[in-house]
Amino acid sequence: EYRRLEECEEDSPPGEEEEEQLLLHVTEGPTDSWHHIKDLDSFFTKISWHSTRNGFACVLLSDVLELVQFLFVVTFSTFLLCCVDYDVLFATRPLNHSHVPERAKVTLPDAVLPAPQCARRLRGSGWLLFLLVLGGAVWLCRLVTALRRLVGYWEIRSFYIRALGIPAEELCNHSWQSVQARLLALQRRQPLCVPRRELTELDIHHRILRFRNYTVAMVNKSLLPVRFRLPLLGPVVFLTRGLQFNLELLLFRGPAALFQNTWSLRPQVKRAGARRALARGLARAAVLLGVANLALCPCVLGWRLLLAFFSYAEGLKRAPGSLGARRWSLYARHYLRHFNELGHELQARLGRGHAPATKYMDSFSSPLLAVLARHIGFFAGSVLAVLIVLTVYDEDVLTVQHILTAITLLGLVVTVARSFIPDEHAVWCPEQLLQRVLAHVHYLPEHWQGRAGRAETRAEMAQLFQYKAVFILEELLSPLVTPLILIFAFPPRALDIVDFFRNFTVEVAGVGDICSFAQLDVRHHGNPQWLSEGHTEAPPERQAEHGKTELSLMRFALSNPRWRPPPPARRFLGHLQAQVTRDAATAPPPRHLLAEGPLAASLLSEDS
């Protein structure tokens, strides 16, 4: 059942709870201009973003250029559709040069239609006018949002300078931990927040990551509809930025969301008797949102195609192998994320794991594909070599129709074929490589242990560490797949999601409703298999999967060494430190580790 955090009930007398959640008060002094801030979550989030995004100038430049980019894509696309004479450009219709006899070649200005003719073609296309009006409305909304955001960031810039004593030119010298320490010192010197209790590092992270912690917990408990089993394809994970935006709108920010504001759930969510009515309403809202996505699908899909073409076409021509590079999927960024882990901390950790993960995935090769790739690369390379020699001998060969297209496509085929040919001098150790990946990402399924060389393990790892081409394809398919997920896959899980928010929410005085997993409470959410035996009272259904509570507690304690954890967490950390000390004292000699460890087992294995 929904419960209020007992330790915080006595912090505020009755009647002051709403004020504590709404107001931020600063006493008279150098920071007297910051008072009555209603949304503390947004305030602390902007403080964090101001630090991680390198100050107001970078935020301003980024927002301005994003608006300019939107205008450029719309304007340039319209120009290509209405103002270019492709018959002249492709030389399918001869150009009359009688008035200028010395000209023999077609230039780019010859293929551009005059302005009046371009305007007539534009006015004659009703659907294009509708899209331009829609694009203009979207751009105006983005402009208003950017202006409001910039006003808020200007206030945060002043707060950094006047309250925290960090000038704009020195911001790059301060880490987030340094900024957070100054914020806590300011709270002790002259209280920023209305609650009389001391502000802690955990309170700040709760406010910044309130909704993100819920999402991470739901992925951990496999509640969100992002994993599917499809015919012929088998297990598939599908989570894109579009689907994530719709899920957050549905659960946290929309008119039918379970949160009534940024810090508290709707009262009905906290009552078990209203669970079915809430689930029906949530399922109905998901269906309506899916229908709205389906109606906007052509516009969104067209925009995604344009943006993908302008973003990746030049890179694909210059470096065709770039689409074969790998990146952490959006699902991996939720599955591998600790509770109370900020975005830049997650990015740094996954960045450190990128190189060993790439080596691990490269350790797998298909002999059949390697044979095909060698021969296909030979055939394509032979033709490409002849074309290159001919162009070197006589550059007029380039004037032959489609010769440049053939050279480009053959180069692409050769590059793709080479990516499937393994290095014959490389010796891989899958078990050791997977251990190196685990050292950075911290979460891997238990059934992968001892099975690093299996194709099934590689297929599951590919869901977390996907090709860039797969990422682009998923984003392009998102406008088509997201409505189907909202209409058909989300409603059956609506009741479980409502129960999750009721059962895994605690109310902290002065902070509001937060995900109970984010409390890092090993007593209520610990797993006995993860050194929590004797420290946890949690039944299996309340335990976090894969030891996420324990690992999140360890990471947060290491990242915030001045944080004073509650007694159960302190005892767990002490037990962990003692266990590590004992393991270090009883560790076998290095030669035994080499002989019996995964490295030797992998090197001596016949199927490795």
mmCIF file with all atom_site columns, N, CA and C in Angstrom, residues 72-137:
data_model
loop_
_atom_site.group_PDB
_atom_site.id
_atom_site.type_symbol
_atom_site.label_atom_id
_atom_site.label_alt_id
_atom_site.label_comp_id
_atom_site.label_asym_id
_atom_site.label_entity_id
_atom_site.label_seq_id
_atom_site.pdbx_PDB_ins_code
_atom_site.Cartn_x
_atom_site.Cartn_y
_atom_site.Cartn_z
_atom_site.occupancy
_atom_site.B_iso_or_equiv
_atom_site.pdbx_formal_charge
_atom_site.auth_seq_id
_atom_site.auth_comp_id
_atom_site.auth_asym_id
_atom_site.auth_atom_id
_atom_site.pdbx_PDB_model_num
ATOM 1   N N  . PHE A 1 72  ? 15.734 26.130 -41.653 1.00 0.00 ? 72  PHE A N  1
ATOM 2   C CA . PHE A 1 72  ? 16.521 25.743 -42.822 1.00 0.00 ? 72  PHE A CA 1
ATOM 3   C C  . PHE A 1 72  ? 15.938 24.494 -43.476 1.00 0.00 ? 72  PHE A C  1
ATOM 4   N N  . VAL A 1 73  ? 15.614 23.478 -42.676 1.00 0.00 ? 73  VAL A N  1
ATOM 5   C CA . VAL A 1 73  ? 15.089 22.231 -43.238 1.00 0.00 ? 73  VAL A CA 1
ATOM 6   C C  . VAL A 1 73  ? 13.777 22.492 -43.973 1.00 0.00 ? 73  VAL A C  1
ATOM 7   N N  . VAL A 1 74  ? 12.877 23.266 -43.365 1.00 0.00 ? 74  VAL A N  1
ATOM 8   C CA . VAL A 1 74  ? 11.589 23.557 -43.999 1.00 0.00 ? 74  VAL A CA 1
ATOM 9   C C  . VAL A 1 74  ? 11.782 24.385 -45.261 1.00 0.00 ? 74  VAL A C  1
ATOM 10  N N  . THR A 1 75  ? 12.586 25.443 -45.182 1.00 0.00 ? 75  THR A N  1
ATOM 11  C CA . THR A 1 75  ? 12.790 26.335 -46.329 1.00 0.00 ? 75  THR A CA 1
ATOM 12  C C  . THR A 1 75  ? 13.506 25.628 -47.467 1.00 0.00 ? 75  THR A C  1
ATOM 13  N N  . PHE A 1 76  ? 14.564 24.893 -47.153 1.00 0.00 ? 76  PHE A N  1
ATOM 14  C CA . PHE A 1 76  ? 15.331 24.215 -48.192 1.00 0.00 ? 76  PHE A CA 1
ATOM 15  C C  . PHE A 1 76  ? 14.507 23.114 -48.862 1.00 0.00 ? 76  PHE A C  1
ATOM 16  N N  . SER A 1 77  ? 13.712 22.393 -48.087 1.00 0.00 ? 77  SER A N  1
ATOM 17  C CA . SER A 1 77  ? 12.857 21.353 -48.661 1.00 0.00 ? 77  SER A CA 1
ATOM 18  C C  . SER A 1 77  ? 11.812 21.965 -49.585 1.00 0.00 ? 77  SER A C  1
ATOM 19  N N  . THR A 1 78  ? 11.223 23.087 -49.169 1.00 0.00 ? 78  THR A N  1
ATOM 20  C CA . THR A 1 78  ? 10.249 23.767 -50.024 1.00 0.00 ? 78  THR A CA 1
ATOM 21  C C  . THR A 1 78  ? 10.896 24.258 -51.312 1.00 0.00 ? 78  THR A C  1
ATOM 22  N N  . PHE A 1 79  ? 12.102 24.793 -51.194 1.00 0.00 ? 79  PHE A N  1
ATOM 23  C CA . PHE A 1 79  ? 12.836 25.250 -52.384 1.00 0.00 ? 79  PHE A CA 1
ATOM 24  C C  . PHE A 1 79  ? 13.082 24.089 -53.349 1.00 0.00 ? 79  PHE A C  1
ATOM 25  N N  . LEU A 1 80  ? 13.487 22.942 -52.843 1.00 0.00 ? 80  LEU A N  1
ATOM 26  C CA . LEU A 1 80  ? 13.754 21.793 -53.707 1.00 0.00 ? 80  LEU A CA 1
ATOM 27  C C  . LEU A 1 80  ? 12.481 21.285 -54.379 1.00 0.00 ? 80  LEU A C  1
ATOM 28  N N  . LEU A 1 81  ? 11.346 21.416 -53.718 1.00 0.00 ? 81  LEU A N  1
ATOM 29  C CA . LEU A 1 81  ? 10.090 20.928 -54.288 1.00 0.00 ? 81  LEU A CA 1
ATOM 30  C C  . LEU A 1 81  ? 9.494  21.885 -55.312 1.00 0.00 ? 81  LEU A C  1
ATOM 31  N N  . CYS A 1 82  ? 9.632  23.176 -55.091 1.00 0.00 ? 82  CYS A N  1
ATOM 32  C CA . CYS A 1 82  ? 8.888  24.147 -55.903 1.00 0.00 ? 82  CYS A CA 1
ATOM 33  C C  . CYS A 1 82  ? 9.752  25.024 -56.793 1.00 0.00 ? 82  CYS A C  1
ATOM 34  N N  . CYS A 1 83  ? 11.008 25.134 -56.517 1.00 0.00 ? 83  CYS A N  1
ATOM 35  C CA . CYS A 1 83  ? 11.817 26.151 -57.195 1.00 0.00 ? 83  CYS A CA 1
ATOM 36  C C  . CYS A 1 83  ? 12.948 25.581 -58.035 1.00 0.00 ? 83  CYS A C  1
ATOM 37  N N  . VAL A 1 84  ? 12.959 24.299 -58.304 1.00 0.00 ? 84  VAL A N  1
ATOM 38  C CA . VAL A 1 84  ? 14.024 23.680 -59.097 1.00 0.00 ? 84  VAL A CA 1
ATOM 39  C C  . VAL A 1 84  ? 13.402 23.022 -60.318 1.00 0.00 ? 84  VAL A C  1
ATOM 40  N N  . ASP A 1 85  ? 13.971 23.311 -61.476 1.00 0.00 ? 85  ASP A N  1
ATOM 41  C CA . ASP A 1 85  ? 13.536 22.671 -62.724 1.00 0.00 ? 85  ASP A CA 1
ATOM 42  C C  . ASP A 1 85  ? 14.412 21.443 -62.944 1.00 0.00 ? 85  ASP A C  1
ATOM 43  N N  . TYR A 1 86  ? 13.890 20.282 -62.572 1.00 0.00 ? 86  TYR A N  1
ATOM 44  C CA . TYR A 1 86  ? 14.697 19.063 -62.613 1.00 0.00 ? 86  TYR A CA 1
ATOM 45  C C  . TYR A 1 86  ? 14.903 18.576 -64.039 1.00 0.00 ? 86  TYR A C  1
ATOM 46  N N  . ASP A 1 87  ? 14.043 18.971 -64.981 1.00 0.00 ? 87  ASP A N  1
ATOM 47  C CA . ASP A 1 87  ? 14.282 18.592 -66.379 1.00 0.00 ? 87  ASP A CA 1
ATOM 48  C C  . ASP A 1 87  ? 15.557 19.246 -66.896 1.00 0.00 ? 87  ASP A C  1
ATOM 49  N N  . VAL A 1 88  ? 15.781 20.493 -66.514 1.00 0.00 ? 88  VAL A N  1
ATOM 50  C CA . VAL A 1 88  ? 17.017 21.168 -66.907 1.00 0.00 ? 88  VAL A CA 1
ATOM 51  C C  . VAL A 1 88  ? 18.215 20.620 -66.132 1.00 0.00 ? 88  VAL A C  1
ATOM 52  N N  . LEU A 1 89  ? 17.994 20.373 -64.852 1.00 0.00 ? 89  LEU A N  1
ATOM 53  C CA . LEU A 1 89  ? 19.100 19.893 -64.004 1.00 0.00 ? 89  LEU A CA 1
ATOM 54  C C  . LEU A 1 89  ? 19.608 18.533 -64.458 1.00 0.00 ? 89  LEU A C  1
ATOM 55  N N  . PHE A 1 90  ? 18.684 17.647 -64.853 1.00 0.00 ? 90  PHE A N  1
ATOM 56  C CA . PHE A 1 90  ? 19.068 16.307 -65.286 1.00 0.00 ? 90  PHE A CA 1
ATOM 57  C C  . PHE A 1 90  ? 19.295 16.230 -66.799 1.00 0.00 ? 90  PHE A C  1
ATOM 58  N N  . ALA A 1 91  ? 19.203 17.388 -67.476 1.00 0.00 ? 91  ALA A N  1
ATOM 59  C CA . ALA A 1 91  ? 19.463 17.465 -68.921 1.00 0.00 ? 91  ALA A CA 1
ATOM 60  C C  . ALA A 1 91  ? 18.518 16.595 -69.733 1.00 0.00 ? 91  ALA A C  1
ATOM 61  N N  . THR A 1 92  ? 17.293 16.377 -69.233 1.00 0.00 ? 92  THR A N  1
ATOM 62  C CA . THR A 1 92  ? 16.288 15.657 -70.019 1.00 0.00 ? 92  THR A CA 1
ATOM 63  C C  . THR A 1 92  ? 15.592 16.583 -71.005 1.00 0.00 ? 92  THR A C  1
ATOM 64  N N  . ARG A 1 93  ? 15.723 17.892 -70.806 1.00 0.00 ? 93  ARG A N  1
ATOM 65  C CA . ARG A 1 93  ? 15.171 18.877 -71.742 1.00 0.00 ? 93  ARG A CA 1
ATOM 66  C C  . ARG A 1 93  ? 16.271 19.886 -72.038 1.00 0.00 ? 93  ARG A C  1
ATOM 67  N N  . PRO A 1 94  ? 16.599 20.105 -73.317 1.00 0.00 ? 94  PRO A N  1
ATOM 68  C CA . PRO A 1 94  ? 17.688 21.039 -73.665 1.00 0.00 ? 94  PRO A CA 1
ATOM 69  C C  . PRO A 1 94  ? 17.331 22.465 -73.278 1.00 0.00 ? 94  PRO A C  1
ATOM 70  N N  . LEU A 1 95  ? 18.335 23.177 -72.842 1.00 0.00 ? 95  LEU A N  1
ATOM 71  C CA . LEU A 1 95  ? 18.154 24.565 -72.437 1.00 0.00 ? 95  LEU A CA 1
ATOM 72  C C  . LEU A 1 95  ? 18.447 25.473 -73.613 1.00 0.00 ? 95  LEU A C  1
ATOM 73  N N  . ASN A 1 96  ? 17.573 26.444 -73.829 1.00 0.00 ? 96  ASN A N  1
ATOM 74  C CA . ASN A 1 96  ? 17.725 27.362 -74.947 1.00 0.00 ? 96  ASN A CA 1
ATOM 75  C C  . ASN A 1 96  ? 18.773 28.414 -74.601 1.00 0.00 ? 96  ASN A C  1
ATOM 76  N N  . HIS A 1 97  ? 19.938 28.343 -75.252 1.00 0.00 ? 97  HIS A N  1
ATOM 77  C CA . HIS A 1 97  ? 21.024 29.291 -75.025 1.00 0.00 ? 97  HIS A CA 1
ATOM 78  C C  . HIS A 1 97  ? 21.202 30.222 -76.224 1.00 0.00 ? 97  HIS A C  1
ATOM 79  N N  . SER A 1 98  ? 20.131 30.379 -77.004 1.00 0.00 ? 98  SER A N  1
ATOM 80  C CA . SER A 1 98  ? 20.281 31.151 -78.228 1.00 0.00 ? 98  SER A CA 1
ATOM 81  C C  . SER A 1 98  ? 20.642 32.605 -77.959 1.00 0.00 ? 98  SER A C  1
ATOM 82  N N  . HIS A 1 99  ? 20.177 33.126 -76.776 1.00 0.00 ? 99  HIS A N  1
ATOM 83  C CA . HIS A 1 99  ? 20.483 34.514 -76.482 1.00 0.00 ? 99  HIS A CA 1
ATOM 84  C C  . HIS A 1 99  ? 21.900 34.688 -75.968 1.00 0.00 ? 99  HIS A C  1
ATOM 85  N N  . VAL A 1 100 ? 22.527 33.609 -75.555 1.00 0.00 ? 100 VAL A N  1
ATOM 86  C CA . VAL A 1 100 ? 23.917 33.675 -75.114 1.00 0.00 ? 100 VAL A CA 1
ATOM 87  C C  . VAL A 1 100 ? 24.667 32.551 -75.833 1.00 0.00 ? 100 VAL A C  1
ATOM 88  N N  . PRO A 1 101 ? 25.104 32.746 -77.044 1.00 0.00 ? 101 PRO A N  1
ATOM 89  C CA . PRO A 1 101 ? 25.639 31.636 -77.852 1.00 0.00 ? 101 PRO A CA 1
ATOM 90  C C  . PRO A 1 101 ? 26.930 31.049 -77.303 1.00 0.00 ? 101 PRO A C  1
ATOM 91  N N  . GLU A 1 102 ? 27.690 31.832 -76.532 1.00 0.00 ? 102 GLU A N  1
ATOM 92  C CA . GLU A 1 102 ? 28.977 31.290 -76.094 1.00 0.00 ? 102 GLU A CA 1
ATOM 93  C C  . GLU A 1 102 ? 28.809 30.285 -74.946 1.00 0.00 ? 102 GLU A C  1
ATOM 94  N N  . ARG A 1 103 ? 27.628 30.224 -74.333 1.00 0.00 ? 103 ARG A N  1
ATOM 95  C CA . ARG A 1 103 ? 27.418 29.277 -73.225 1.00 0.00 ? 103 ARG A CA 1
ATOM 96  C C  . ARG A 1 103 ? 27.075 27.904 -73.770 1.00 0.00 ? 103 ARG A C  1
ATOM 97  N N  . ALA A 1 104 ? 27.715 26.893 -73.268 1.00 0.00 ? 104 ALA A N  1
ATOM 98  C CA . ALA A 1 104 ? 27.447 25.526 -73.723 1.00 0.00 ? 104 ALA A CA 1
ATOM 99  C C  . ALA A 1 104 ? 27.060 24.609 -72.592 1.00 0.00 ? 104 ALA A C  1
ATOM 100 N N  . LYS A 1 105 ? 27.300 24.986 -71.332 1.00 0.00 ? 105 LYS A N  1
ATOM 101 C CA . LYS A 1 105 ? 27.012 24.131 -70.195 1.00 0.00 ? 105 LYS A CA 1
ATOM 102 C C  . LYS A 1 105 ? 25.864 24.689 -69.377 1.00 0.00 ? 105 LYS A C  1
ATOM 103 N N  . VAL A 1 106 ? 25.194 23.779 -68.693 1.00 0.00 ? 106 VAL A N  1
ATOM 104 C CA . VAL A 1 106 ? 24.096 24.161 -67.805 1.00 0.00 ? 106 VAL A CA 1
ATOM 105 C C  . VAL A 1 106 ? 24.671 24.490 -66.441 1.00 0.00 ? 106 VAL A C  1
ATOM 106 N N  . THR A 1 107 ? 24.311 25.629 -65.897 1.00 0.00 ? 107 THR A N  1
ATOM 107 C CA . THR A 1 107 ? 24.760 26.033 -64.566 1.00 0.00 ? 107 THR A CA 1
ATOM 108 C C  . THR A 1 107 ? 23.606 25.909 -63.582 1.00 0.00 ? 107 THR A C  1
ATOM 109 N N  . LEU A 1 108 ? 23.930 25.995 -62.305 1.00 0.00 ? 108 LEU A N  1
ATOM 110 C CA . LEU A 1 108 ? 22.894 25.872 -61.284 1.00 0.00 ? 108 LEU A CA 1
ATOM 111 C C  . LEU A 1 108 ? 21.821 26.959 -61.390 1.00 0.00 ? 108 LEU A C  1
ATOM 112 N N  . PRO A 1 109 ? 22.181 28.213 -61.651 1.00 0.00 ? 109 PRO A N  1
ATOM 113 C CA . PRO A 1 109 ? 21.107 29.213 -61.815 1.00 0.00 ? 109 PRO A CA 1
ATOM 114 C C  . PRO A 1 109 ? 20.144 28.892 -62.944 1.00 0.00 ? 109 PRO A C  1
ATOM 115 N N  . ASP A 1 110 ? 20.600 28.157 -63.993 1.00 0.00 ? 110 ASP A N  1
ATOM 116 C CA . ASP A 1 110 ? 19.689 27.785 -65.073 1.00 0.00 ? 110 ASP A CA 1
ATOM 117 C C  . ASP A 1 110 ? 18.596 26.844 -64.598 1.00 0.00 ? 110 ASP A C  1
ATOM 118 N N  . ALA A 1 111 ? 18.885 26.036 -63.540 1.00 0.00 ? 111 ALA A N  1
ATOM 119 C CA . ALA A 1 111 ? 17.908 25.068 -63.047 1.00 0.00 ? 111 ALA A CA 1
ATOM 120 C C  . ALA A 1 111 ? 16.982 25.642 -61.989 1.00 0.00 ? 111 ALA A C  1
ATOM 121 N N  . VAL A 1 112 ? 17.203 26.885 -61.588 1.00 0.00 ? 112 VAL A N  1
ATOM 122 C CA . VAL A 1 112 ? 16.355 27.517 -60.573 1.00 0.00 ? 112 VAL A CA 1
ATOM 123 C C  . VAL A 1 112 ? 15.269 28.317 -61.275 1.00 0.00 ? 112 VAL A C  1
ATOM 124 N N  . LEU A 1 113 ? 14.025 28.062 -60.894 1.00 0.00 ? 113 LEU A N  1
ATOM 125 C CA . LEU A 1 113 ? 12.901 28.753 -61.511 1.00 0.00 ? 113 LEU A CA 1
ATOM 126 C C  . LEU A 1 113 ? 12.835 30.194 -61.024 1.00 0.00 ? 113 LEU A C  1
ATOM 127 N N  . PRO A 1 114 ? 12.301 31.101 -61.849 1.00 0.00 ? 114 PRO A N  1
ATOM 128 C CA . PRO A 1 114 ? 12.112 32.489 -61.392 1.00 0.00 ? 114 PRO A CA 1
ATOM 129 C C  . PRO A 1 114 ? 11.160 32.539 -60.201 1.00 0.00 ? 114 PRO A C  1
ATOM 130 N N  . ALA A 1 115 ? 11.283 33.588 -59.401 1.00 0.00 ? 115 ALA A N  1
ATOM 131 C CA . ALA A 1 115 ? 10.484 33.712 -58.184 1.00 0.00 ? 115 ALA A CA 1
ATOM 132 C C  . ALA A 1 115 ? 8.992  33.682 -58.452 1.00 0.00 ? 115 ALA A C  1
ATOM 133 N N  . PRO A 1 116 ? 8.446  34.399 -59.465 1.00 0.00 ? 116 PRO A N  1
ATOM 134 C CA . PRO A 1 116 ? 6.992  34.314 -59.698 1.00 0.00 ? 116 PRO A CA 1
ATOM 135 C C  . PRO A 1 116 ? 6.517  32.906 -60.027 1.00 0.00 ? 116 PRO A C  1
ATOM 136 N N  . GLN A 1 117 ? 7.276  32.174 -60.844 1.00 0.00 ? 117 GLN A N  1
ATOM 137 C CA . GLN A 1 117 ? 6.881  30.808 -61.180 1.00 0.00 ? 117 GLN A CA 1
ATOM 138 C C  . GLN A 1 117 ? 6.960  29.894 -59.958 1.00 0.00 ? 117 GLN A C  1
ATOM 139 N N  . CYS A 1 118 ? 7.984  30.123 -59.137 1.00 0.00 ? 118 CYS A N  1
ATOM 140 C CA . CYS A 1 118 ? 8.103  29.342 -57.899 1.00 0.00 ? 118 CYS A CA 1
ATOM 141 C C  . CYS A 1 118 ? 6.918  29.606 -56.982 1.00 0.00 ? 118 CYS A C  1
ATOM 142 N N  . ALA A 1 119 ? 6.500  30.879 -56.864 1.00 0.00 ? 119 ALA A N  1
ATOM 143 C CA . ALA A 1 119 ? 5.358  31.216 -56.010 1.00 0.00 ? 119 ALA A CA 1
ATOM 144 C C  . ALA A 1 119 ? 4.076  30.601 -56.554 1.00 0.00 ? 119 ALA A C  1
ATOM 145 N N  . ARG A 1 120 ? 3.902  30.570 -57.878 1.00 0.00 ? 120 ARG A N  1
ATOM 146 C CA . ARG A 1 120 ? 2.695  29.962 -58.455 1.00 0.00 ? 120 ARG A CA 1
ATOM 147 C C  . ARG A 1 120 ? 2.642  28.469 -58.154 1.00 0.00 ? 120 ARG A C  1
ATOM 148 N N  . ARG A 1 121 ? 3.778  27.791 -58.259 1.00 0.00 ? 121 ARG A N  1
ATOM 149 C CA . ARG A 1 121 ? 3.798  26.355 -57.952 1.00 0.00 ? 121 ARG A CA 1
ATOM 150 C C  . ARG A 1 121 ? 3.499  26.100 -56.477 1.00 0.00 ? 121 ARG A C  1
ATOM 151 N N  . LEU A 1 122 ? 3.973  27.011 -55.632 1.00 0.00 ? 122 LEU A N  1
ATOM 152 C CA . LEU A 1 122 ? 3.707  26.852 -54.204 1.00 0.00 ? 122 LEU A CA 1
ATOM 153 C C  . LEU A 1 122 ? 2.229  27.067 -53.895 1.00 0.00 ? 122 LEU A C  1
ATOM 154 N N  . ARG A 1 123 ? 1.630  28.113 -54.487 1.00 0.00 ? 123 ARG A N  1
ATOM 155 C CA . ARG A 1 123 ? 0.211  28.368 -54.233 1.00 0.00 ? 123 ARG A CA 1
ATOM 156 C C  . ARG A 1 123 ? -0.674 27.291 -54.833 1.00 0.00 ? 123 ARG A C  1
ATOM 157 N N  . GLY A 1 124 ? -0.202 26.614 -55.849 1.00 0.00 ? 124 GLY A N  1
ATOM 158 C CA . GLY A 1 124 ? -1.012 25.581 -56.470 1.00 0.00 ? 124 GLY A CA 1
ATOM 159 C C  . GLY A 1 124 ? -1.001 24.258 -55.740 1.00 0.00 ? 124 GLY A C  1
ATOM 160 N N  . SER A 1 125 ? -0.210 24.146 -54.695 1.00 0.00 ? 125 SER A N  1
ATOM 161 C CA . SER A 1 125 ? -0.129 22.891 -53.921 1.00 0.00 ? 125 SER A CA 1
ATOM 162 C C  . SER A 1 125 ? -0.762 23.104 -52.553 1.00 0.00 ? 125 SER A C  1
ATOM 163 N N  . GLY A 1 126 ? -1.995 22.625 -52.395 1.00 0.00 ? 126 GLY A N  1
ATOM 164 C CA . GLY A 1 126 ? -2.699 22.826 -51.131 1.00 0.00 ? 126 GLY A CA 1
ATOM 165 C C  . GLY A 1 126 ? -2.069 22.079 -49.976 1.00 0.00 ? 126 GLY A C  1
ATOM 166 N N  . TRP A 1 127 ? -1.647 20.849 -50.230 1.00 0.00 ? 127 TRP A N  1
ATOM 167 C CA . TRP A 1 127 ? -1.071 20.066 -49.133 1.00 0.00 ? 127 TRP A CA 1
ATOM 168 C C  . TRP A 1 127 ? 0.256  20.655 -48.667 1.00 0.00 ? 127 TRP A C  1
ATOM 169 N N  . LEU A 1 128 ? 1.024  21.248 -49.594 1.00 0.00 ? 128 LEU A N  1
ATOM 170 C CA . LEU A 1 128 ? 2.291  21.854 -49.200 1.00 0.00 ? 128 LEU A CA 1
ATOM 171 C C  . LEU A 1 128 ? 2.047  23.110 -48.359 1.00 0.00 ? 128 LEU A C  1
ATOM 172 N N  . LEU A 1 129 ? 1.016  23.897 -48.741 1.00 0.00 ? 129 LEU A N  1
ATOM 173 C CA . LEU A 1 129 ? 0.666  25.064 -47.938 1.00 0.00 ? 129 LEU A CA 1
ATOM 174 C C  . LEU A 1 129 ? 0.238  24.654 -46.535 1.00 0.00 ? 129 LEU A C  1
ATOM 175 N N  . PHE A 1 130 ? -0.536 23.564 -46.450 1.00 0.00 ? 130 PHE A N  1
ATOM 176 C CA . PHE A 1 130 ? -0.957 23.078 -45.128 1.00 0.00 ? 130 PHE A CA 1
ATOM 177 C C  . PHE A 1 130 ? 0.246  22.661 -44.285 1.00 0.00 ? 130 PHE A C  1
ATOM 178 N N  . LEU A 1 131 ? 1.195  21.985 -44.897 1.00 0.00 ? 131 LEU A N  1
ATOM 179 C CA . LEU A 1 131 ? 2.385  21.563 -44.155 1.00 0.00 ? 131 LEU A CA 1
ATOM 180 C C  . LEU A 1 131 ? 3.221  22.762 -43.716 1.00 0.00 ? 131 LEU A C  1
ATOM 181 N N  . LEU A 1 132 ? 3.295  23.786 -44.568 1.00 0.00 ? 132 LEU A N  1
ATOM 182 C CA . LEU A 1 132 ? 4.048  24.985 -44.186 1.00 0.00 ? 132 LEU A CA 1
ATOM 183 C C  . LEU A 1 132 ? 3.384  25.707 -43.022 1.00 0.00 ? 132 LEU A C  1
ATOM 184 N N  . VAL A 1 133 ? 2.051  25.800 -43.043 1.00 0.00 ? 133 VAL A N  1
ATOM 185 C CA . VAL A 1 133 ? 1.343  26.429 -41.920 1.00 0.00 ? 133 VAL A CA 1
ATOM 186 C C  . VAL A 1 133 ? 1.559  25.618 -40.644 1.00 0.00 ? 133 VAL A C  1
ATOM 187 N N  . LEU A 1 134 ? 1.482  24.285 -40.760 1.00 0.00 ? 134 LEU A N  1
ATOM 188 C CA . LEU A 1 134 ? 1.718  23.427 -39.595 1.00 0.00 ? 134 LEU A CA 1
ATOM 189 C C  . LEU A 1 134 ? 3.145  23.581 -39.089 1.00 0.00 ? 134 LEU A C  1
ATOM 190 N N  . GLY A 1 135 ? 4.112  23.614 -40.010 1.00 0.00 ? 135 GLY A N  1
ATOM 191 C CA . GLY A 1 135 ? 5.495  23.806 -39.608 1.00 0.00 ? 135 GLY A CA 1
ATOM 192 C C  . GLY A 1 135 ? 5.712  25.159 -38.947 1.00 0.00 ? 135 GLY A C  1
ATOM 193 N N  . GLY A 1 136 ? 5.051  26.212 -39.468 1.00 0.00 ? 136 GLY A N  1
ATOM 194 C CA . GLY A 1 136 ? 5.163  27.528 -38.843 1.00 0.00 ? 136 GLY A CA 1
ATOM 195 C C  . GLY A 1 136 ? 4.603  27.542 -37.431 1.00 0.00 ? 136 GLY A C  1
ATOM 196 N N  . ALA A 1 137 ? 3.478  26.850 -37.227 1.00 0.00 ? 137 ALA A N  1
ATOM 197 C CA . ALA A 1 137 ? 2.907  26.786 -35.879 1.00 0.00 ? 137 ALA A CA 1
ATOM 198 C C  . ALA A 1 137 ? 3.846  26.047 -34.923 1.00 0.00 ? 137 ALA A C  1
#
